[in-house]
Coordinates of C-alpha atoms in Angstrom, one line a residue:
X1 CA 0.0 0.1 -0.1
X2 CA 1.4 3.6 -0.9
X3 CA 2.4 5.9 1.8
X4 CA -0.5 8.4 2.6
X5 CA 1.0 10.6 5.1
X6 CA 1.1 14.4 4.2
X7 CA 4.5 15.3 5.8
X8 CA 4.0 19.0 4.9
X9 CA 0.9 19.2 6.9
X10 CA 0.5 19.8 10.6
X11 CA -2.1 19.6 13.1
X12 CA -3.0 22.2 15.8
X13 CA -5.2 21.2 18.7
X14 CA -7.7 23.4 20.2
X15 CA -9.3 22.4 23.5
X16 CA -11.2 24.0 26.3
X17 CA -14.0 26.3 26.5
X18 CA -16.4 26.3 23.5
X19 CA -13.6 26.0 20.9
X20 CA -16.1 25.9 18.0
X21 CA -17.6 29.1 19.1
X22 CA -14.2 30.6 19.5
X23 CA -13.5 29.7 15.8
X24 CA -17.0 30.7 14.6
X25 CA -16.2 34.3 15.2
X26 CA -12.8 34.1 13.5
X27 CA -12.8 32.1 10.3
X28 CA -14.6 32.2 7.0
X29 CA -16.7 28.9 7.3
X30 CA -19.3 27.7 9.6
X31 CA -17.9 25.6 12.3
X32 CA -21.2 24.8 14.0
X33 CA -22.3 22.0 11.7
X34 CA -20.6 19.0 10.2
X35 CA -16.7 18.8 10.0
X36 CA -14.4 19.0 8.2
X37 CA -14.6 22.1 6.4
X38 CA -12.1 24.3 4.4
X39 CA -11.7 27.8 5.8
X40 CA -9.4 30.6 6.2
X41 CA -8.2 33.3 8.7
X42 CA -8.3 36.6 7.0
X43 CA -6.9 40.2 7.5
X44 CA -9.4 42.8 8.3
X45 CA -9.4 43.7 4.6
X46 CA -10.6 40.0 3.5
X47 CA -7.2 38.8 2.3
X48 CA -6.1 35.3 3.1
X49 CA -3.4 35.0 5.8
X50 CA -3.8 31.2 6.5
X51 CA -6.0 28.5 5.0
X52 CA -6.8 25.1 6.6
X53 CA -9.3 22.3 7.3
X54 CA -11.0 22.2 10.4
X55 CA -11.8 18.7 12.1
X56 CA -13.7 17.5 15.1
X57 CA -11.9 15.3 17.5
X58 CA -14.1 14.5 20.4
X59 CA -14.7 17.8 22.2
X60 CA -11.6 19.3 20.6
X61 CA -10.8 20.8 17.3
X62 CA -7.9 19.9 15.0
X63 CA -6.8 22.6 12.5
X64 CA -5.1 20.9 9.5
X65 CA -2.6 23.4 8.1
X66 CA 0.6 23.6 6.1
X67 CA 3.5 22.7 8.4
X68 CA 5.5 25.9 7.6
X69 CA 2.7 28.1 8.6
X70 CA 1.5 26.2 11.8
X71 CA 3.6 28.2 14.2
X72 CA 2.4 31.5 13.0
X73 CA -1.2 30.5 12.8
X74 CA -1.0 29.2 16.4
X75 CA 0.3 32.6 17.4
X76 CA -2.3 34.4 15.7
X77 CA -5.0 32.3 17.1
X78 CA -3.4 32.8 20.6
X79 CA -3.7 36.6 20.1
X80 CA -7.5 36.3 19.4
X81 CA -8.0 33.9 22.4
X82 CA -7.7 36.7 25.0
X83 CA -8.8 35.3 28.4
X84 CA -10.8 32.4 27.1
X85 CA -10.0 29.0 28.6
X86 CA -8.7 27.4 25.7
X87 CA -5.4 25.7 25.0
X88 CA -3.8 25.9 21.5
X89 CA -1.0 23.6 20.9
X90 CA 0.7 21.4 18.3
X91 CA -0.7 17.9 17.9
X92 CA 2.2 15.4 17.9
X93 CA 0.6 12.2 17.7
X94 CA -1.6 12.4 14.6
X95 CA -0.8 13.2 10.9
X96 CA -3.0 14.2 7.9
X97 CA -3.4 11.4 5.4
X98 CA -4.6 11.5 1.8
X99 CA -5.4 9.1 -1.0
X100 CA -6.8 10.0 -4.5
X101 CA -9.1 6.9 -4.3
X102 CA -10.3 4.3 -1.9
X103 CA -12.9 4.5 1.0
X104 CA -10.7 5.6 3.8
X105 CA -11.5 8.8 5.6
X106 CA -13.8 11.4 4.1
X107 CA -14.2 13.1 0.8
X108 CA -12.3 16.4 0.7
X109 CA -14.9 19.1 1.5
X110 CA -13.5 21.4 -1.3
X111 CA -14.0 19.1 -4.2
X112 CA -14.9 15.4 -4.4
X113 CA -12.2 14.8 -7.2
X114 CA -9.5 15.8 -4.6
X115 CA -9.9 12.5 -3.1
X116 CA -10.1 11.5 0.6
X117 CA -8.4 12.6 3.8
X118 CA -8.2 11.4 7.3
X119 CA -6.2 11.9 10.5
X120 CA -4.1 8.9 12.0
X121 CA -0.5 8.3 13.1
X122 CA 2.3 8.6 10.5
X123 CA 2.7 5.5 8.3
X124 CA 6.3 5.8 7.4
X125 CA 9.3 8.2 6.6
X126 CA 8.1 8.8 3.0
X127 CA 5.3 11.2 2.3
X128 CA 2.4 11.4 -0.3
X129 CA 3.0 15.3 -0.5
X130 CA 4.4 15.3 -4.2
X131 CA 1.5 13.1 -5.4
X132 CA -0.9 15.2 -3.7
X133 CA 0.3 18.5 -5.0
X134 CA 0.4 17.0 -8.6
X135 CA -3.2 15.8 -8.1
X136 CA -4.5 19.0 -6.6
X137 CA -2.8 21.3 -9.2
X138 CA -4.2 19.2 -12.2
X139 CA -7.7 19.9 -10.9
X140 CA -6.9 23.6 -10.7
X141 CA -7.0 23.9 -6.8
X142 CA -4.6 26.2 -5.0
X143 CA -3.7 26.2 -1.3
X144 CA -1.1 27.5 1.2
X145 CA 0.7 30.9 1.4
X146 CA 3.0 30.2 -1.6
X147 CA 0.0 30.0 -3.8
X148 CA -2.7 32.1 -2.1
X149 CA -0.1 34.7 -1.1
X150 CA 0.6 35.9 2.4
X151 CA -2.0 38.5 3.1
X152 CA -2.0 39.7 -0.6
X153 CA -5.1 38.0 -2.1
X154 CA -8.7 38.5 -1.3
X155 CA -10.3 35.3 -0.2
X156 CA -13.0 35.3 -2.8
X157 CA -10.2 35.6 -5.5
X158 CA -8.9 32.3 -4.2
X159 CA -12.0 30.7 -5.4
X160 CA -13.2 30.0 -1.9
X161 CA -16.9 30.3 -2.8
X162 CA -16.6 27.7 -5.6
X163 CA -14.6 25.4 -3.3
X164 CA -16.8 25.6 -0.1
X165 CA -14.5 27.7 1.9
X166 CA -16.8 30.4 2.9
X167 CA -20.2 30.7 4.6
X168 CA -22.5 33.8 3.5
X169 CA -25.1 32.9 6.2
X170 CA -23.0 32.7 9.4
X171 CA -22.2 35.6 11.7
X172 CA -19.4 37.9 11.6
X173 CA -15.7 37.0 11.4
X174 CA -12.5 38.8 10.7
X175 CA -12.6 40.1 7.1
X176 CA -16.2 39.3 6.7
X177 CA -17.3 42.9 5.7
X178 CA -15.4 43.2 2.5
X179 CA -15.9 39.5 1.6
X180 CA -19.7 39.8 1.9
X181 CA -19.8 43.1 0.1
X182 CA -17.8 41.6 -2.7
X183 CA -20.1 38.6 -3.0
X184 CA -23.3 40.8 -2.9
X185 CA -22.0 43.0 -5.7
X186 CA -20.5 40.2 -7.6
X187 CA -17.3 42.2 -7.9
X188 CA -14.7 39.5 -8.2
X189 CA -12.4 40.9 -10.8
X190 CA -9.3 38.5 -10.5
X191 CA -9.0 34.9 -9.7
X192 CA -6.2 32.5 -8.9
X193 CA -5.9 30.0 -11.7
X194 CA -3.6 27.1 -12.6
X195 CA -2.4 27.2 -16.2
X196 CA 0.1 25.1 -18.3
X197 CA 3.5 26.7 -17.8
X198 CA 3.9 27.0 -21.6
X199 CA 1.0 29.6 -21.3
X200 CA 2.4 31.4 -18.3
X201 CA 2.2 35.1 -18.0
X202 CA 5.1 36.0 -15.7
X203 CA 3.3 39.5 -14.8
X204 CA 0.6 37.5 -13.3
X205 CA 2.5 34.5 -12.0
X206 CA 2.4 33.8 -8.2
X207 CA 4.5 30.6 -8.4
X208 CA 5.8 28.2 -11.1
X209 CA 6.1 24.4 -10.8
X210 CA 8.4 23.5 -13.8
X211 CA 8.6 20.0 -12.6
X212 CA 5.0 19.6 -13.1
X213 CA 4.4 21.9 -15.9
X214 CA 2.1 24.4 -14.1
X215 CA 2.0 28.0 -13.3
X216 CA -0.2 29.4 -10.6
X217 CA -1.4 33.0 -11.7
X218 CA -3.6 35.8 -10.2
X219 CA -5.4 36.9 -13.6
X220 CA -8.2 39.0 -14.4
X221 CA -11.4 37.3 -15.0
X222 CA -11.8 38.2 -18.5
X223 CA -8.4 36.8 -19.4
X224 CA -9.4 33.4 -18.1
X225 CA -10.7 31.1 -21.0
X226 CA -13.8 29.3 -19.6
X227 CA -13.2 26.5 -22.0
X228 CA -9.7 25.6 -20.4
X229 CA -10.8 26.4 -16.8
X230 CA -11.5 23.6 -14.3
X231 CA -15.3 22.6 -14.6
X232 CA -15.8 23.7 -11.1
X233 CA -14.7 27.4 -12.0
X234 CA -16.5 27.8 -15.3
X235 CA -19.8 29.1 -13.9
X236 CA -18.2 31.8 -12.1
X237 CA -16.6 33.1 -15.2
X238 CA -19.9 33.7 -16.9
X239 CA -20.8 37.3 -16.8
X240 CA -24.1 38.1 -14.8
X241 CA -27.1 38.1 -17.1
X242 CA -25.4 36.2 -19.8

């Protein structure tokens, strides 16, 4: 059986007083219902600082985030904690696992084609990270600070509505005002898109993956061809009233 551990992911455990309610007032998605969900912690302007999946683990919450950002995310959450009786710490015993097929775990909440995900101890030294990245980019899905930007890209420009990363019916959260306004006005002028590297526009490029043949770019919507966009994005590229 192939190794399924995503070594480049880490888990942050939140335990204590109403951790769901704590996150509900901070992150973009609804934490009061079924988990996992994909969500983000935004700047006050509605730009993505961290994206992650939120899991239920008994009475606790586990945040599935990129390993290199875990320390910064934990510090940011600690700032918001104030005097709440909540513990925020690295989870050392569990890892994030992924498989493109099979029946383990649950379907990725962003897009079923992304495969299945679950939490368990590590299954070896080698990881599934390269296979995951190739699979994800082939579906046009971006994640992490290297692709979404570090506080530089509006959350709706990260295709969060199309990939189930935002709730427009929950209460307030950090960055909610600008996010809700953009959605109400349908004023999403730019989007992150994954294009073949042969078609790269260096002025719009966020990061390139020459080994995989992909370029992640922040393009104006009118410059994205719906015919070559991933199926999940195409509806968002059709002008209102068309």
